[in-house]
Amino acid sequence: MDILICDDEPLAVERLSRMVTQLGHHVVATAEHGKQAIDFVQQYEPDVVLLDIRMPEMDGLTCAQHLTAMNPMPAVVFCTAYDEHALTAIQSQAKGYLLKPIAQEELENVLESLTRLTQAQMSNLEQKEHMEEKTQRQQIAAKTYRGLELIPIENIYYFLADQKYVTV
């Protein structure tokens, strides 16, 4: 997965970057505050944003609110030293809340959970596939010596172009 790390502490960014890389993911960018994170999300389109809460210029909670309005929206995982913001973080559609110092196993579990589809997501995908099947062309209209004919798609093996005529 492509991951953006947003934290104002350089040592925390370095540690998280190392852990993300060890888990086989790619750090596309690092940001020092929420405004920069929003710009980088628009530029790099990461799958996940690892976001600190207390930062200068724009805090992580405000940044997360802006990120939820984006389409496609990256998954937000808060990585913070403060546990009192957990409820607010969950209300901002965060996919995880990790307390510093973050254990690699906890980070791995959260990132792994992001790749699993929920039942609601599966149902939505199935519904979209069903709608696509309904909207696909079922027949081809062909002008023949008998007039206009509708030829079912399943009866067509190939089209052969010859001069100004096409044989089906």
Tab-separated table of C-alpha atoms in Angstrom:
chain	number	residue	atom	x	y	z
A	1	MET	CA	0.000	0.000	0.000
A	2	ASP	CA	1.031	3.607	-0.538
A	3	ILE	CA	1.208	5.410	2.800
A	4	LEU	CA	1.518	9.075	3.775
A	5	ILE	CA	2.928	9.814	7.233
A	6	CYS	CA	1.937	13.087	8.912
A	7	ASP	CA	3.709	13.938	12.173
A	8	ASP	CA	5.590	17.012	13.382
A	9	GLU	CA	8.197	14.933	15.244
A	10	PRO	CA	11.071	13.913	12.899
A	11	LEU	CA	12.039	10.907	15.047
A	12	ALA	CA	8.466	9.589	15.002
A	13	VAL	CA	8.328	10.000	11.210
A	14	GLU	CA	11.627	8.175	10.813
A	15	ARG	CA	10.510	5.298	13.065
A	16	LEU	CA	7.107	4.951	11.362
A	17	SER	CA	8.738	5.079	7.907
A	18	ARG	CA	11.100	2.285	8.866
A	19	MET	CA	8.259	0.131	10.250
A	20	VAL	CA	6.048	0.717	7.194
A	21	THR	CA	8.899	-0.235	4.863
A	22	GLN	CA	9.693	-3.366	6.903
A	23	LEU	CA	6.055	-4.412	6.551
A	24	GLY	CA	6.402	-4.232	2.758
A	25	HIS	CA	4.536	-0.991	2.131
A	26	HIS	CA	5.685	2.220	0.446
A	27	VAL	CA	5.940	5.669	2.076
A	28	VAL	CA	4.954	8.115	-0.679
A	29	ALA	CA	5.501	11.278	1.391
A	30	THR	CA	5.829	12.697	4.886
A	31	ALA	CA	4.078	15.825	6.131
A	32	GLU	CA	4.703	18.004	9.185
A	33	HIS	CA	1.151	19.303	9.652
A	34	GLY	CA	-2.410	18.798	8.446
A	35	LYS	CA	-2.419	21.386	5.655
A	36	GLN	CA	0.659	19.813	4.112
A	37	ALA	CA	-0.930	16.359	4.469
A	38	ILE	CA	-4.016	17.469	2.538
A	39	ASP	CA	-1.836	18.833	-0.283
A	40	PHE	CA	0.197	15.619	-0.382
A	41	VAL	CA	-2.940	13.448	-0.412
A	42	GLN	CA	-4.174	15.333	-3.466
A	43	GLN	CA	-0.763	15.006	-5.109
A	44	TYR	CA	0.187	11.391	-4.284
A	45	GLU	CA	-3.251	9.757	-3.679
A	46	PRO	CA	-2.054	7.412	-0.905
A	47	ASP	CA	-4.123	4.458	0.260
A	48	VAL	CA	-3.499	5.229	3.945
A	49	VAL	CA	-2.619	8.324	5.994
A	50	LEU	CA	-0.873	7.741	9.335
A	51	LEU	CA	-1.837	10.921	11.165
A	52	ASP	CA	-0.699	12.474	14.440
A	53	ILE	CA	-3.287	14.527	16.339
A	54	ARG	CA	-1.361	17.404	17.926
A	55	MET	CA	0.526	19.344	15.245
A	56	PRO	CA	1.089	23.021	14.372
A	57	GLU	CA	-0.987	24.907	11.746
A	58	MET	CA	-3.671	22.206	11.430
A	59	ASP	CA	-4.194	19.367	13.893
A	60	GLY	CA	-4.886	15.795	12.867
A	61	LEU	CA	-8.597	15.818	13.721
A	62	THR	CA	-9.272	18.837	11.481
A	63	CYS	CA	-7.147	17.280	8.749
A	64	ALA	CA	-9.134	14.036	8.989
A	65	GLN	CA	-12.382	15.959	8.515
A	66	HIS	CA	-11.001	17.426	5.282
A	67	LEU	CA	-9.775	13.999	4.131
A	68	THR	CA	-13.224	12.411	4.578
A	69	ALA	CA	-14.592	14.849	1.983
A	70	MET	CA	-12.138	13.621	-0.664
A	71	ASN	CA	-13.007	11.112	-3.343
A	72	PRO	CA	-11.391	8.644	-3.223
A	73	MET	CA	-10.889	9.008	0.500
A	74	PRO	CA	-7.696	7.539	1.971
A	75	ALA	CA	-7.958	5.394	5.088
A	76	VAL	CA	-6.950	7.422	8.144
A	77	VAL	CA	-5.095	5.817	11.051
A	78	PHE	CA	-4.297	8.056	14.007
A	79	CYS	CA	-0.859	7.585	15.589
A	80	THR	CA	-0.742	9.679	18.735
A	81	ALA	CA	0.418	9.808	22.340
A	82	TYR	CA	-2.995	11.014	23.548
A	83	ASP	CA	-5.778	8.539	24.244
A	84	GLU	CA	-8.443	11.159	25.091
A	85	HIS	CA	-9.161	11.836	21.390
A	86	ALA	CA	-10.162	8.272	20.504
A	87	LEU	CA	-13.922	8.897	20.366
A	88	THR	CA	-13.531	12.012	18.208
A	89	ALA	CA	-11.157	10.085	15.944
A	90	ILE	CA	-13.641	7.258	15.445
A	91	GLN	CA	-16.371	9.797	14.663
A	92	SER	CA	-14.122	11.187	11.908
A	93	GLN	CA	-14.240	7.765	10.177
A	94	ALA	CA	-10.730	6.774	11.267
A	95	LYS	CA	-9.847	3.161	10.505
A	96	GLY	CA	-7.471	2.873	13.436
A	97	TYR	CA	-6.109	4.559	16.551
A	98	LEU	CA	-2.598	3.637	17.667
A	99	LEU	CA	-0.915	4.967	20.815
A	100	LYS	CA	2.751	5.937	20.749
A	101	PRO	CA	5.169	4.285	21.042
A	102	ILE	CA	3.628	2.162	18.298
A	103	ALA	CA	4.485	-1.524	18.248
A	104	GLN	CA	5.188	-2.943	14.809
A	105	GLU	CA	2.687	-5.757	15.413
A	106	GLU	CA	-0.100	-3.242	16.159
A	107	LEU	CA	0.710	-1.295	12.985
A	108	GLU	CA	0.764	-4.501	10.980
A	109	ASN	CA	-2.644	-5.540	12.360
A	110	VAL	CA	-4.228	-2.185	11.502
A	111	LEU	CA	-2.770	-2.110	7.972
A	112	GLU	CA	-3.824	-5.726	7.412
A	113	SER	CA	-7.376	-4.955	8.542
A	114	LEU	CA	-7.593	-2.224	5.886
A	115	THR	CA	-7.203	-4.799	3.116
A	116	ARG	CA	-10.154	-6.927	4.266
A	117	LEU	CA	-13.534	-6.105	2.783
A	118	THR	CA	-16.561	-5.756	5.036
A	119	GLN	CA	-19.880	-7.383	4.181
A	120	ALA	CA	-21.303	-3.966	3.227
A	121	GLN	CA	-18.436	-3.346	0.803
A	122	MET	CA	-18.864	-6.814	-0.732
A	123	SER	CA	-22.593	-6.243	-1.204
A	124	ASN	CA	-21.931	-2.872	-2.821
A	125	LEU	CA	-19.415	-4.400	-5.259
A	126	GLU	CA	-21.829	-7.202	-6.172
A	127	GLN	CA	-24.605	-4.683	-6.721
A	128	LYS	CA	-22.379	-2.582	-9.011
A	129	GLU	CA	-21.372	-5.669	-11.023
A	130	HIS	CA	-25.039	-6.636	-11.413
A	131	MET	CA	-25.887	-3.124	-12.645
A	132	GLU	CA	-23.003	-3.238	-15.141
A	133	GLU	CA	-24.260	-6.552	-16.509
A	134	LYS	CA	-27.697	-5.036	-17.056
A	135	THR	CA	-26.310	-2.038	-18.932
A	136	GLN	CA	-24.062	-4.029	-21.266
A	137	ARG	CA	-25.086	-4.356	-24.894
A	138	GLN	CA	-27.090	-7.499	-25.587
A	139	GLN	CA	-27.546	-7.149	-29.371
A	140	ILE	CA	-26.007	-5.569	-32.460
A	141	ALA	CA	-28.220	-3.840	-35.028
A	142	ALA	CA	-27.344	-4.836	-38.596
A	143	LYS	CA	-28.772	-3.636	-41.893
A	144	THR	CA	-29.338	-6.628	-44.198
A	145	TYR	CA	-31.253	-7.321	-47.385
A	146	ARG	CA	-34.244	-8.186	-45.138
A	147	GLY	CA	-34.095	-4.809	-43.368
A	148	LEU	CA	-32.824	-3.982	-39.888
A	149	GLU	CA	-32.031	-7.075	-37.802
A	150	LEU	CA	-30.967	-7.471	-34.188
A	151	ILE	CA	-28.206	-10.039	-33.743
A	152	PRO	CA	-27.663	-11.382	-30.191
A	153	ILE	CA	-24.085	-10.830	-28.937
A	154	GLU	CA	-23.740	-14.485	-27.908
A	155	ASN	CA	-24.287	-15.534	-31.561
A	156	ILE	CA	-21.396	-13.416	-32.879
A	157	TYR	CA	-18.036	-15.133	-33.363
A	158	TYR	CA	-16.203	-12.367	-35.244
A	159	PHE	CA	-16.543	-9.369	-37.559
A	160	LEU	CA	-14.920	-9.486	-41.000
A	161	ALA	CA	-14.370	-6.175	-42.795
A	162	ASP	CA	-14.232	-6.333	-46.612
A	163	GLN	CA	-14.181	-3.061	-48.552
A	164	LYS	CA	-17.318	-1.171	-47.450
A	165	TYR	CA	-19.096	-4.217	-45.996
A	166	VAL	CA	-18.799	-5.992	-42.637
A	167	THR	CA	-19.704	-9.637	-42.270
A	168	VAL	CA	-20.872	-10.896	-38.872
